[in-house]
Each structure stands twice: as structure tokens, then as C-alpha cells.
PDB file of N, CA, C and O in Angstrom:
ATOM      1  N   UNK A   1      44.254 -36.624  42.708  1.00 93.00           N
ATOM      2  CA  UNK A   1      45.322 -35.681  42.891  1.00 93.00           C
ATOM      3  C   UNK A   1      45.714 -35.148  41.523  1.00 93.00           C
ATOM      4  O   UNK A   1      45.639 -35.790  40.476  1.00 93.00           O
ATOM      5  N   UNK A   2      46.032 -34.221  41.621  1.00 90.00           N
ATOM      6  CA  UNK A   2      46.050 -33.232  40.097  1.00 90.00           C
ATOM      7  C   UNK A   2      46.993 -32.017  40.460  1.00 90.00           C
ATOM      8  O   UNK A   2      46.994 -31.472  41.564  1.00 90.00           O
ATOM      9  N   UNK A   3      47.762 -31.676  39.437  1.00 87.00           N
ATOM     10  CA  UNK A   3      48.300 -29.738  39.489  1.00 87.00           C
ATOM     11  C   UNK A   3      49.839 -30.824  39.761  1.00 87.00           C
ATOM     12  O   UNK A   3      50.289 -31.950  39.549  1.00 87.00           O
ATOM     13  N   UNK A   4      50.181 -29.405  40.420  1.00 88.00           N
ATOM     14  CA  UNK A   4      51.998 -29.973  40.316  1.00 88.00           C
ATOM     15  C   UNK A   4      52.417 -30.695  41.685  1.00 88.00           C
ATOM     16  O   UNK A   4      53.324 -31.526  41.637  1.00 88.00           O
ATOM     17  N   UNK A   5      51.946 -30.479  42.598  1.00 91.00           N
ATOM     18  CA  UNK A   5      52.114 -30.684  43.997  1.00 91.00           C
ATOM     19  C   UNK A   5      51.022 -32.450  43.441  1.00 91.00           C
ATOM     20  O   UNK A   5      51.726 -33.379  43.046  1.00 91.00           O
ATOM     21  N   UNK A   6      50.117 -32.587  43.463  1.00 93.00           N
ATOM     22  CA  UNK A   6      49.425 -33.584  43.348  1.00 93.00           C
ATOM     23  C   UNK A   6      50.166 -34.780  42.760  1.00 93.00           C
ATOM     24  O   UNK A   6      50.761 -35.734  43.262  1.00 93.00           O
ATOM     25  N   UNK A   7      49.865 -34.306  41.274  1.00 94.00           N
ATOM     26  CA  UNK A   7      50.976 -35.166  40.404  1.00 94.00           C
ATOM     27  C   UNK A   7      52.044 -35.756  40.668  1.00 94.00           C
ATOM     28  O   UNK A   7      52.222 -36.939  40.377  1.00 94.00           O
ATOM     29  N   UNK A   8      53.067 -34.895  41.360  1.00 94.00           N
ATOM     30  CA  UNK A   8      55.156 -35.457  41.429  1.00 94.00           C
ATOM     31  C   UNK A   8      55.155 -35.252  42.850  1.00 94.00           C
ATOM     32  O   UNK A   8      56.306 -35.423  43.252  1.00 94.00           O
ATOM     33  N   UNK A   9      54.486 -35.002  43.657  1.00 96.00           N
ATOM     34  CA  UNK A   9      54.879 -35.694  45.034  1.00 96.00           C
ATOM     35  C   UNK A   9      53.937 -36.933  46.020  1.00 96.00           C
ATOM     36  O   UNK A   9      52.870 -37.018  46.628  1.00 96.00           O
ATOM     37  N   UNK A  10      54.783 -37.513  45.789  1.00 96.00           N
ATOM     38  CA  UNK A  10      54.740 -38.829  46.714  1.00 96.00           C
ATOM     39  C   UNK A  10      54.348 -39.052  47.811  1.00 96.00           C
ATOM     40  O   UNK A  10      53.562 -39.994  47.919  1.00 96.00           O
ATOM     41  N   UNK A  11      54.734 -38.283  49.054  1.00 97.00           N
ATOM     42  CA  UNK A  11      55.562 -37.593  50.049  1.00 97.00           C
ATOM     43  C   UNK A  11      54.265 -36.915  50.568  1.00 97.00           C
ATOM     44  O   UNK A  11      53.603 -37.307  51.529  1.00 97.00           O
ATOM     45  N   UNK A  12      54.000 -35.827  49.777  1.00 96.00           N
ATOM     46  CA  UNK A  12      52.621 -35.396  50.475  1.00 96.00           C
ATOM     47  C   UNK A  12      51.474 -35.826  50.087  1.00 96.00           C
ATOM     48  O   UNK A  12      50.467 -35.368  50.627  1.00 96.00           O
ATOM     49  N   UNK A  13      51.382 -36.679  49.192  1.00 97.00           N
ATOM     50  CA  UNK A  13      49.951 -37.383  48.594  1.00 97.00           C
ATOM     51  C   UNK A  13      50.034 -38.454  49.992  1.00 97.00           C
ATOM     52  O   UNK A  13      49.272 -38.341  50.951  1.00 97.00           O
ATOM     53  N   UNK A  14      50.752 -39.148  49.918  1.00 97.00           N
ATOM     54  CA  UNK A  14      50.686 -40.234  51.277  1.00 97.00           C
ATOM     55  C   UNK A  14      49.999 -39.225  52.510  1.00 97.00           C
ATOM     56  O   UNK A  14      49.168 -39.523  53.368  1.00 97.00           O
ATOM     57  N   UNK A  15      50.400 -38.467  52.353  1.00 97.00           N
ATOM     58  CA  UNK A  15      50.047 -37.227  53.967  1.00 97.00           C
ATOM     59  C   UNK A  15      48.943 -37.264  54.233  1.00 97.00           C
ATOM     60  O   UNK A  15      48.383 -37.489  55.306  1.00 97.00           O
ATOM     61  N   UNK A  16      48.405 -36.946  52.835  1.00 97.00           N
ATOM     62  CA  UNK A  16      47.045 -36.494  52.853  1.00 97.00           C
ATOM     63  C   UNK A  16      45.924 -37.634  53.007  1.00 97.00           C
ATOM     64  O   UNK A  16      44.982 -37.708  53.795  1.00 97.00           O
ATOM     65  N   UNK A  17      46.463 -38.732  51.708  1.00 97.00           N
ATOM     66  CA  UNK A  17      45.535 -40.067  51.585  1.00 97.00           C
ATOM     67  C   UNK A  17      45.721 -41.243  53.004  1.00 97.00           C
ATOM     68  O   UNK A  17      44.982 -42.187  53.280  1.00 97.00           O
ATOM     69  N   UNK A  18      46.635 -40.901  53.532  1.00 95.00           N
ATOM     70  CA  UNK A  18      46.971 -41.923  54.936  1.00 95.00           C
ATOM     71  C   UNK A  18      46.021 -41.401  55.816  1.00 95.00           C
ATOM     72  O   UNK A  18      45.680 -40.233  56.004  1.00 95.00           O
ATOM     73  N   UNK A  19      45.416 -43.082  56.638  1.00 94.00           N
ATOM     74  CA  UNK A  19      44.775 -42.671  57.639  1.00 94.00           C
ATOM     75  C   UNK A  19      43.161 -42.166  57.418  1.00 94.00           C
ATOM     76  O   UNK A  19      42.500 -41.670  58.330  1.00 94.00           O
ATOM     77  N   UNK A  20      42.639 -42.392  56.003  1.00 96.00           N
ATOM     78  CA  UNK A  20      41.491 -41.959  55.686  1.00 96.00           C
ATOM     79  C   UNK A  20      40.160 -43.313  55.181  1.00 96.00           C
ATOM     80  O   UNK A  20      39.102 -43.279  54.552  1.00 96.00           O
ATOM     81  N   UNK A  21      41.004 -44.434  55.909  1.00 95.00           N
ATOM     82  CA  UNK A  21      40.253 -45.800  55.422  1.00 95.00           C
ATOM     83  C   UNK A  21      38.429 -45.508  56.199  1.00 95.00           C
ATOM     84  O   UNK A  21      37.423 -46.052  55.746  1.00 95.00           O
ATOM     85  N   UNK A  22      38.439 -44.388  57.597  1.00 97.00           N
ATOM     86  CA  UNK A  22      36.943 -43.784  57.820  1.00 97.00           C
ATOM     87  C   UNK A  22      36.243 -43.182  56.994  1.00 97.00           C
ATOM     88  O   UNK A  22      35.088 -42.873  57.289  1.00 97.00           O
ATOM     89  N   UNK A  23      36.985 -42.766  55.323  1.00 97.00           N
ATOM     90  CA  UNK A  23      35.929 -42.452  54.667  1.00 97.00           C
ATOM     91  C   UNK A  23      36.526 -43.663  52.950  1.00 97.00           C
ATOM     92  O   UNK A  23      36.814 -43.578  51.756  1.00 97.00           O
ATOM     93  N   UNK A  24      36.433 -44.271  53.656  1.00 97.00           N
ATOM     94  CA  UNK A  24      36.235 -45.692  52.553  1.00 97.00           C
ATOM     95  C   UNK A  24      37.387 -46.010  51.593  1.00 97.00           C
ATOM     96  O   UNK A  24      37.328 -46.941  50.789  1.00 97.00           O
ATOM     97  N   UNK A  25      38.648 -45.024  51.743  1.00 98.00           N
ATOM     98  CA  UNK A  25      39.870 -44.504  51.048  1.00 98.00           C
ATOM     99  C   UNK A  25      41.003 -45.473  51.611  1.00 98.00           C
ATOM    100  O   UNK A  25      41.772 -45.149  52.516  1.00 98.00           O
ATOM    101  N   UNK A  26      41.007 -46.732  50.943  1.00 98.00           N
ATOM    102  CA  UNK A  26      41.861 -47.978  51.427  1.00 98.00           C
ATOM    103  C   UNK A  26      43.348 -47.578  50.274  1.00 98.00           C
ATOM    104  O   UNK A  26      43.637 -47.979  49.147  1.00 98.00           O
ATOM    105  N   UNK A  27      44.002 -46.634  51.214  1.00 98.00           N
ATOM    106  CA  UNK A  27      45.445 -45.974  50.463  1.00 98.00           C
ATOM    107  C   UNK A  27      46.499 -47.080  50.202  1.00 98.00           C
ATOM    108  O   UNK A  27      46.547 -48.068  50.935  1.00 98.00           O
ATOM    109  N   UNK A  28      47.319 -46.917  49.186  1.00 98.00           N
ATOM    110  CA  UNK A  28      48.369 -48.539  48.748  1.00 98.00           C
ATOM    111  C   UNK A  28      49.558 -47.398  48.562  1.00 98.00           C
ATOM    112  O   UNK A  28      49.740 -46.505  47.735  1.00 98.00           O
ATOM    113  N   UNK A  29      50.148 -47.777  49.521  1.00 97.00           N
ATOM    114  CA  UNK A  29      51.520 -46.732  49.864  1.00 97.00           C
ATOM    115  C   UNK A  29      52.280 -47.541  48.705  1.00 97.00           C
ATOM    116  O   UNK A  29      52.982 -46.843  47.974  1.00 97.00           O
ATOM    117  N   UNK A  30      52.243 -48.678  48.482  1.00 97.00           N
ATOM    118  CA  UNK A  30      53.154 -48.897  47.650  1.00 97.00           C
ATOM    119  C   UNK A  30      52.804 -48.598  45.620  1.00 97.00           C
ATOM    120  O   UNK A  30      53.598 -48.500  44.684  1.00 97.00           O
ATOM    121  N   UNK A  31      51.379 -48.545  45.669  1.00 97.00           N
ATOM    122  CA  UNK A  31      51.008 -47.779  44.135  1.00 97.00           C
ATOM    123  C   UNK A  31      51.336 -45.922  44.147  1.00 97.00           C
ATOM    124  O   UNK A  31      51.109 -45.023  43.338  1.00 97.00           O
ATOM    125  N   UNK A  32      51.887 -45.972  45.330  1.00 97.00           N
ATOM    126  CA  UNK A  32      52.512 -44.320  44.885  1.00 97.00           C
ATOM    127  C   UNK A  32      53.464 -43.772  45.209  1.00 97.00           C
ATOM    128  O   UNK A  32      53.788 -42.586  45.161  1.00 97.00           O
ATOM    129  N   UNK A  33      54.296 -45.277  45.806  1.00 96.00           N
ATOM    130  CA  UNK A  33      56.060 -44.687  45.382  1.00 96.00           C
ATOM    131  C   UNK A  33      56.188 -44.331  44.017  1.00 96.00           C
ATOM    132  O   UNK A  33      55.524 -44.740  43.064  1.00 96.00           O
ATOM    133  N   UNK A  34      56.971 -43.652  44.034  1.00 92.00           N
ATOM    134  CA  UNK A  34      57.725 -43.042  42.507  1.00 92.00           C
ATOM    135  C   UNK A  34      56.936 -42.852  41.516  1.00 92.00           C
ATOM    136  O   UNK A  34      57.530 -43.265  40.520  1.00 92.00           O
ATOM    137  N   UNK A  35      55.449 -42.267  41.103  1.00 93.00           N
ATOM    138  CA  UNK A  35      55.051 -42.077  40.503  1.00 93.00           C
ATOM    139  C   UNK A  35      55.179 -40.108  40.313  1.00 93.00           C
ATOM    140  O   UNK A  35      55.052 -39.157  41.084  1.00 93.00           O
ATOM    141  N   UNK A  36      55.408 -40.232  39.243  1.00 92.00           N
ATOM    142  CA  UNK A  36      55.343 -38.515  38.937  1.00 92.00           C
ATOM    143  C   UNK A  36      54.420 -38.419  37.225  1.00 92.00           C
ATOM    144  O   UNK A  36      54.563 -39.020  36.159  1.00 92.00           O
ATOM    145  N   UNK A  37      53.667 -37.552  37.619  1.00 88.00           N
ATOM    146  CA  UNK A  37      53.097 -37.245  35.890  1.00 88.00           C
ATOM    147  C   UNK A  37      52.055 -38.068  35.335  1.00 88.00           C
ATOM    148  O   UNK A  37      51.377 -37.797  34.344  1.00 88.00           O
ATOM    149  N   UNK A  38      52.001 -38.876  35.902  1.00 93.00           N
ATOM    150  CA  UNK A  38      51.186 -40.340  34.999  1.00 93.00           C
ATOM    151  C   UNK A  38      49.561 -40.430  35.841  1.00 93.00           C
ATOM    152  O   UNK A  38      49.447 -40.061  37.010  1.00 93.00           O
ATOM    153  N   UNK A  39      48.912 -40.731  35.392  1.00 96.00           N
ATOM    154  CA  UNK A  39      47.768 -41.258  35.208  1.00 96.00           C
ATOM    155  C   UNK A  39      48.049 -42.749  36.365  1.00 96.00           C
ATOM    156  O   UNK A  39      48.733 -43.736  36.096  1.00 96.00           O
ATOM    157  N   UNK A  40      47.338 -42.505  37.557  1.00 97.00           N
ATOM    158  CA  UNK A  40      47.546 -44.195  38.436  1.00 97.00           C
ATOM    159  C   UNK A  40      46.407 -44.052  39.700  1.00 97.00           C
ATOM    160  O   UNK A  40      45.812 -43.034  40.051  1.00 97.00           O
ATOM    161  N   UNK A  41      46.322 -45.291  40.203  1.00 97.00           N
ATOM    162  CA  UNK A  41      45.140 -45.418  41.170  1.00 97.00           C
ATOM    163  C   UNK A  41      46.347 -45.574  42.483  1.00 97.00           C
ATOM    164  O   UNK A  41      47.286 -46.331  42.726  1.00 97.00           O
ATOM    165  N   UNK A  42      45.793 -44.554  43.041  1.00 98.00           N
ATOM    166  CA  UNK A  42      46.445 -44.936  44.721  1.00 98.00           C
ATOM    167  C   UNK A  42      45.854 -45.456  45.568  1.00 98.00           C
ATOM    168  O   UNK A  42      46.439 -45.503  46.650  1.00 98.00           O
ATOM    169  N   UNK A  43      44.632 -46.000  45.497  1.00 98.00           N
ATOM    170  CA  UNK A  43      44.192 -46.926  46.361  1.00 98.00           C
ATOM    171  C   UNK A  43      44.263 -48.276  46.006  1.00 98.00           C
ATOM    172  O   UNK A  43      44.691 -48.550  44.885  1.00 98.00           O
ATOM    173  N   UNK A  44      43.686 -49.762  47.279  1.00 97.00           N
ATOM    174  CA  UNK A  44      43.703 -51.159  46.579  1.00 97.00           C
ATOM    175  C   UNK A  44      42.594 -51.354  46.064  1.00 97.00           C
ATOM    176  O   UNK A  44      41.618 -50.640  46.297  1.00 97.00           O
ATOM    177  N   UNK A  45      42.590 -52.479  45.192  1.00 96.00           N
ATOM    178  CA  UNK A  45      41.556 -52.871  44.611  1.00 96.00           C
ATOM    179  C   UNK A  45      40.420 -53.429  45.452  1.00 96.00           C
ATOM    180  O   UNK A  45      40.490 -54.525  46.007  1.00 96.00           O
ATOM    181  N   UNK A  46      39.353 -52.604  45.519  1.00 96.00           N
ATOM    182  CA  UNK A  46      38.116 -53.255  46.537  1.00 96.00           C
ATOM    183  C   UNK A  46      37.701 -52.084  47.573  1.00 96.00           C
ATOM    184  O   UNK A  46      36.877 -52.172  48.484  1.00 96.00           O
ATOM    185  N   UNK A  47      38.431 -51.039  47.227  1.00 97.00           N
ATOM    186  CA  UNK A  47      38.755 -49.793  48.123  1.00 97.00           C
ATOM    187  C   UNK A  47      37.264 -48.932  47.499  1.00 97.00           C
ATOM    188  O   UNK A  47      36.964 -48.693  46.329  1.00 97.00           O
ATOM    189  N   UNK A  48      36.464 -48.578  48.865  1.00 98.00           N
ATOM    190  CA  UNK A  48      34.782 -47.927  48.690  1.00 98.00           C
ATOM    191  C   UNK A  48      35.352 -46.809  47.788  1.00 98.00           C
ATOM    192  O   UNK A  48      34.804 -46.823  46.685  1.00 98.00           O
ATOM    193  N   UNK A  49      36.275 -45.860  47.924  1.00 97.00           N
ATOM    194  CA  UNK A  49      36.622 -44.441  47.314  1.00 97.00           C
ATOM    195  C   UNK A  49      37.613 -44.818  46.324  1.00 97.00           C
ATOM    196  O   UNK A  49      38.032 -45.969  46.449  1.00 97.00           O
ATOM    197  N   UNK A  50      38.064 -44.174  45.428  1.00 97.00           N
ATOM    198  CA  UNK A  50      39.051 -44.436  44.576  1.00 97.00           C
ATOM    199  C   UNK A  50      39.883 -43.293  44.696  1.00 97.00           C
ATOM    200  O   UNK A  50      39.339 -42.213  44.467  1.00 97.00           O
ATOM    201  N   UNK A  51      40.962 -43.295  44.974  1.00 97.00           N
ATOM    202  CA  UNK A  51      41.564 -41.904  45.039  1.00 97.00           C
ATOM    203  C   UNK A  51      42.924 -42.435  43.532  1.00 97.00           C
ATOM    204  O   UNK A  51      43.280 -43.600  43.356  1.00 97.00           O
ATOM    205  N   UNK A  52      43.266 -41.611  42.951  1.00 97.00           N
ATOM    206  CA  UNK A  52      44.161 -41.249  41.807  1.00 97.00           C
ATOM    207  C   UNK A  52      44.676 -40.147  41.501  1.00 97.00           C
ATOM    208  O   UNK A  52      44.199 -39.050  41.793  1.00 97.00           O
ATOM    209  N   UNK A  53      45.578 -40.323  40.956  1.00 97.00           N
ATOM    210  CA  UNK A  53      46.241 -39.245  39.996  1.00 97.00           C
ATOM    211  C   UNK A  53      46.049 -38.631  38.761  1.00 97.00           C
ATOM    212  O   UNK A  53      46.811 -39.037  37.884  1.00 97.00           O
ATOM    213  N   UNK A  54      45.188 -37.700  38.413  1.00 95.00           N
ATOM    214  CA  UNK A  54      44.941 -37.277  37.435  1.00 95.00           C
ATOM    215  C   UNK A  54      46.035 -35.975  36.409  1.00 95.00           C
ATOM    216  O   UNK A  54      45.931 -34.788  36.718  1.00 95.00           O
ATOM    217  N   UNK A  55      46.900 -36.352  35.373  1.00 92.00           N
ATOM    218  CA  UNK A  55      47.592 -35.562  35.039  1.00 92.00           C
ATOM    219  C   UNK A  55      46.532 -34.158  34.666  1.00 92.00           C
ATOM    220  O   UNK A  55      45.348 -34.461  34.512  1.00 92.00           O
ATOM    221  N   UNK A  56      46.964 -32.356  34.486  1.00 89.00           N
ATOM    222  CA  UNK A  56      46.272 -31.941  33.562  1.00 89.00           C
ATOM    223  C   UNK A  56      47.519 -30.706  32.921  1.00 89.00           C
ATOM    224  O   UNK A  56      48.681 -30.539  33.290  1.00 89.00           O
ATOM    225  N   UNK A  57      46.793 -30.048  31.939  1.00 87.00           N
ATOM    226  CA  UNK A  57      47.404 -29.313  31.026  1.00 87.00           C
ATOM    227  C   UNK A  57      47.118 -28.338  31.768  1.00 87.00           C
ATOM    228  O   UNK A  57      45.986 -28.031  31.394  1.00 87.00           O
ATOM    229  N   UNK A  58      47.471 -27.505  32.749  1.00 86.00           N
ATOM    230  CA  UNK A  58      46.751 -26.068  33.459  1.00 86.00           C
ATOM    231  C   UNK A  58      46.810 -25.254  32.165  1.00 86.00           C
ATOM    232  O   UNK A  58      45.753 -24.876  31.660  1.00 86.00           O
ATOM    233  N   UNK A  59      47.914 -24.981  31.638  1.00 89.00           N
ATOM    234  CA  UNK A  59      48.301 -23.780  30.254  1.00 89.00           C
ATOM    235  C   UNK A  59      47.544 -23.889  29.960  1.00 89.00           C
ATOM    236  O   UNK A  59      46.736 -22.985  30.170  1.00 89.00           O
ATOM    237  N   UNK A  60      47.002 -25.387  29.021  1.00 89.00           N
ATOM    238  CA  UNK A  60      45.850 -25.447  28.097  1.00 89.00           C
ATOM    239  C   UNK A  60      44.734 -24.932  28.552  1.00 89.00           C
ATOM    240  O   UNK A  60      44.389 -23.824  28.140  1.00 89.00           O
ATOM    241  N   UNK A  61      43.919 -25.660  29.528  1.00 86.00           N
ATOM    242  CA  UNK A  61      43.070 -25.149  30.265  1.00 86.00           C
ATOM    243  C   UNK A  61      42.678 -23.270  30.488  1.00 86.00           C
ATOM    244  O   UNK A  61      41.586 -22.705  30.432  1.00 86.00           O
ATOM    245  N   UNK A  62      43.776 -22.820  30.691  1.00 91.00           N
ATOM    246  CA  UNK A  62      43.633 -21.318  30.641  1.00 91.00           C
ATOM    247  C   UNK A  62      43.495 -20.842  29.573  1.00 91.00           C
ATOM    248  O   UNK A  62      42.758 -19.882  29.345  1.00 91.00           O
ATOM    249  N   UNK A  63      44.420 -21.641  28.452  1.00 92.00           N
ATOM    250  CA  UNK A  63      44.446 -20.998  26.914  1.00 92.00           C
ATOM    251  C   UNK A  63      42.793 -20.973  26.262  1.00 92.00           C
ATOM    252  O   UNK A  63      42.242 -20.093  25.600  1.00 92.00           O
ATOM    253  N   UNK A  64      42.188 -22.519  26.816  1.00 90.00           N
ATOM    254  CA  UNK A  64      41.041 -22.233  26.250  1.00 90.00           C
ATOM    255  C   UNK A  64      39.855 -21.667  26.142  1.00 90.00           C
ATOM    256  O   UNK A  64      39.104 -21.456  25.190  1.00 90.00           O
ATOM    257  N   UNK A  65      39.786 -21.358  27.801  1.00 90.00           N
ATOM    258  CA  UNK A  65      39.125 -20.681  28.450  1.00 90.00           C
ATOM    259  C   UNK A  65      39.282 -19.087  28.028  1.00 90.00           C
ATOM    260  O   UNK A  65      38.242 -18.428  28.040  1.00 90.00           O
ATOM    261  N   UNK A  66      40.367 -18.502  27.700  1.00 92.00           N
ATOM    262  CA  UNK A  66      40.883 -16.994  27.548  1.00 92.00           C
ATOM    263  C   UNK A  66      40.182 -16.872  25.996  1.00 92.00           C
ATOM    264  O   UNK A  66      39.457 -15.926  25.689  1.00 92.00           O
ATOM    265  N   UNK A  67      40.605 -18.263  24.846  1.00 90.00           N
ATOM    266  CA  UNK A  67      39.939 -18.408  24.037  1.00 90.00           C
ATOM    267  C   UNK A  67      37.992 -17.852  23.840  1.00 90.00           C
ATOM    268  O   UNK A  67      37.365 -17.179  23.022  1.00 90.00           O
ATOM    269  N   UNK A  68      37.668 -18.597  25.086  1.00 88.00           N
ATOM    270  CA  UNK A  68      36.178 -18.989  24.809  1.00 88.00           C
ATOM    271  C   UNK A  68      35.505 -17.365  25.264  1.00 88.00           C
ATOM    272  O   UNK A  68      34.454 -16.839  24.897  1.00 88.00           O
ATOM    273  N   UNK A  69      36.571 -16.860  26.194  1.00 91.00           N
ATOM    274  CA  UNK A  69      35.817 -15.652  26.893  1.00 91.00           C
ATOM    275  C   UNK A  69      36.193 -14.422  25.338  1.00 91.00           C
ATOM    276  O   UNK A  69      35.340 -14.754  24.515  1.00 91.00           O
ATOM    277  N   UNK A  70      36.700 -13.737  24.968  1.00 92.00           N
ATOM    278  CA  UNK A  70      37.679 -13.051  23.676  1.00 92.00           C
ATOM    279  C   UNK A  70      36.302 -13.950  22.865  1.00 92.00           C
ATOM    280  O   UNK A  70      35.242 -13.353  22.678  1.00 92.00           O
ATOM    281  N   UNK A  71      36.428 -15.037  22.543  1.00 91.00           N
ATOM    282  CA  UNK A  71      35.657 -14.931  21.337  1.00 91.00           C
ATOM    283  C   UNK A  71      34.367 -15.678  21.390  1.00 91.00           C
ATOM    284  O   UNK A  71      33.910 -16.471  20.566  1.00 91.00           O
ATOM    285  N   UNK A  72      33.967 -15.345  22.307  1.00 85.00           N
ATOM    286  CA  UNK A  72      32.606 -15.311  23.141  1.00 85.00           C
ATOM    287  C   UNK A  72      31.841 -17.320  22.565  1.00 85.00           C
ATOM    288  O   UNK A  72      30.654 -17.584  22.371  1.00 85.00           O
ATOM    289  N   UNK A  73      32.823 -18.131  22.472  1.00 76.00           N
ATOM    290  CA  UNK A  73      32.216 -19.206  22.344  1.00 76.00           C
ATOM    291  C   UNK A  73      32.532 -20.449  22.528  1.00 76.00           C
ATOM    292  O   UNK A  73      33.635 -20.538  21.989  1.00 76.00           O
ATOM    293  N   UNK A  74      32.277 -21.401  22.922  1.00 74.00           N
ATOM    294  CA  UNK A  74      32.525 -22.732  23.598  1.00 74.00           C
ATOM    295  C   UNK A  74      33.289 -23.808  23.126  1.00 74.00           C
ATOM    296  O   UNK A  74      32.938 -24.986  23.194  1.00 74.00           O
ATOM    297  N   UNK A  75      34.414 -23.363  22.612  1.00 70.00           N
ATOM    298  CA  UNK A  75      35.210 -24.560  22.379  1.00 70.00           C
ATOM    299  C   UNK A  75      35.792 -25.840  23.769  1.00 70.00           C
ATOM    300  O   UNK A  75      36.074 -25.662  24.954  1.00 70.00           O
ATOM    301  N   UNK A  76      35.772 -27.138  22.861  1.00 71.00           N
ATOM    302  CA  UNK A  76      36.169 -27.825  23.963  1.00 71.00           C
ATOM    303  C   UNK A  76      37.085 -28.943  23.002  1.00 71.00           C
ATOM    304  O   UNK A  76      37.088 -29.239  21.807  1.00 71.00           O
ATOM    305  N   UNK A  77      37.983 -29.460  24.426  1.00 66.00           N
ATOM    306  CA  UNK A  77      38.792 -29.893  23.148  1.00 66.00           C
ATOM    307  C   UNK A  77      38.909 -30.949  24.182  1.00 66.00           C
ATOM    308  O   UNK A  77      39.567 -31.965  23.955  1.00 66.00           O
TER     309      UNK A  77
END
């Protein structure tokens, strides 16, 4: 889970990750109370899929990209 909706809600990450143990996604309602922003595993340990929270920089991401296209070359940071 990633972006702004991914990241700081709780609420609909459960929505989505509940109920998906048919594709190997053993969800831990309790590793994603109250998490906002951070870097965390929402599934249990032993779980076939790993589902998490991945923070990202969208700005950055665009900045560098707007970068790479303008000056026609591949920075990565």
C-alpha cells in the first residue's frame, strides 16, 4: 500500500486486505491499527504474500522524472 489513501488509512487498507487469505494474504488487523506514514508489514509472520506499507515521495518522483525528460538523462536517486 503506497500514495496517500494507502499510507494513513487504516480503515480502507483492512477493506481491501480482509478476506484475501485465497490468495495467500494472511492480513493482521492488529499490525495496521494506527499506522500512518511509516514503512510496516500488514500481514502475519508465515503469511504466502506479504502485503505492506510502502511510504513514497510522489513530488520527488515527478521532480525527477520532469528532470530526466528537460534534460534528456537518467538520474536516479
Amino acid at each position: 500500500m503506497t500514495g496517500g489513501i494507502g499510507e494513513n488509512d487504516c480503515d480502507t487498507r483492512a477493506r481491501i486486505l480482509q478476506n484475501l487469505d485465497f490468495m495467500g494474504i494472511d492480513f493482521d488487523p492488529d499490525r495496521n491499527e494506527g499506522i500512518r506514514g511509516k514503512e510496516a508489514l500488514l500481514t502475519r509472520p508465515g503469511s504466502k504474500v506479504v502485503a505492506m506499507i510502502m511510504p513514497t515521495n510522489e513530488e520527488l518522483v515527478i521532480a525527477v522524472d520532469t528532470f530526466n525528460i528537460v534534460n534528456k538523462a537518467d538520474f536516479k536517486f
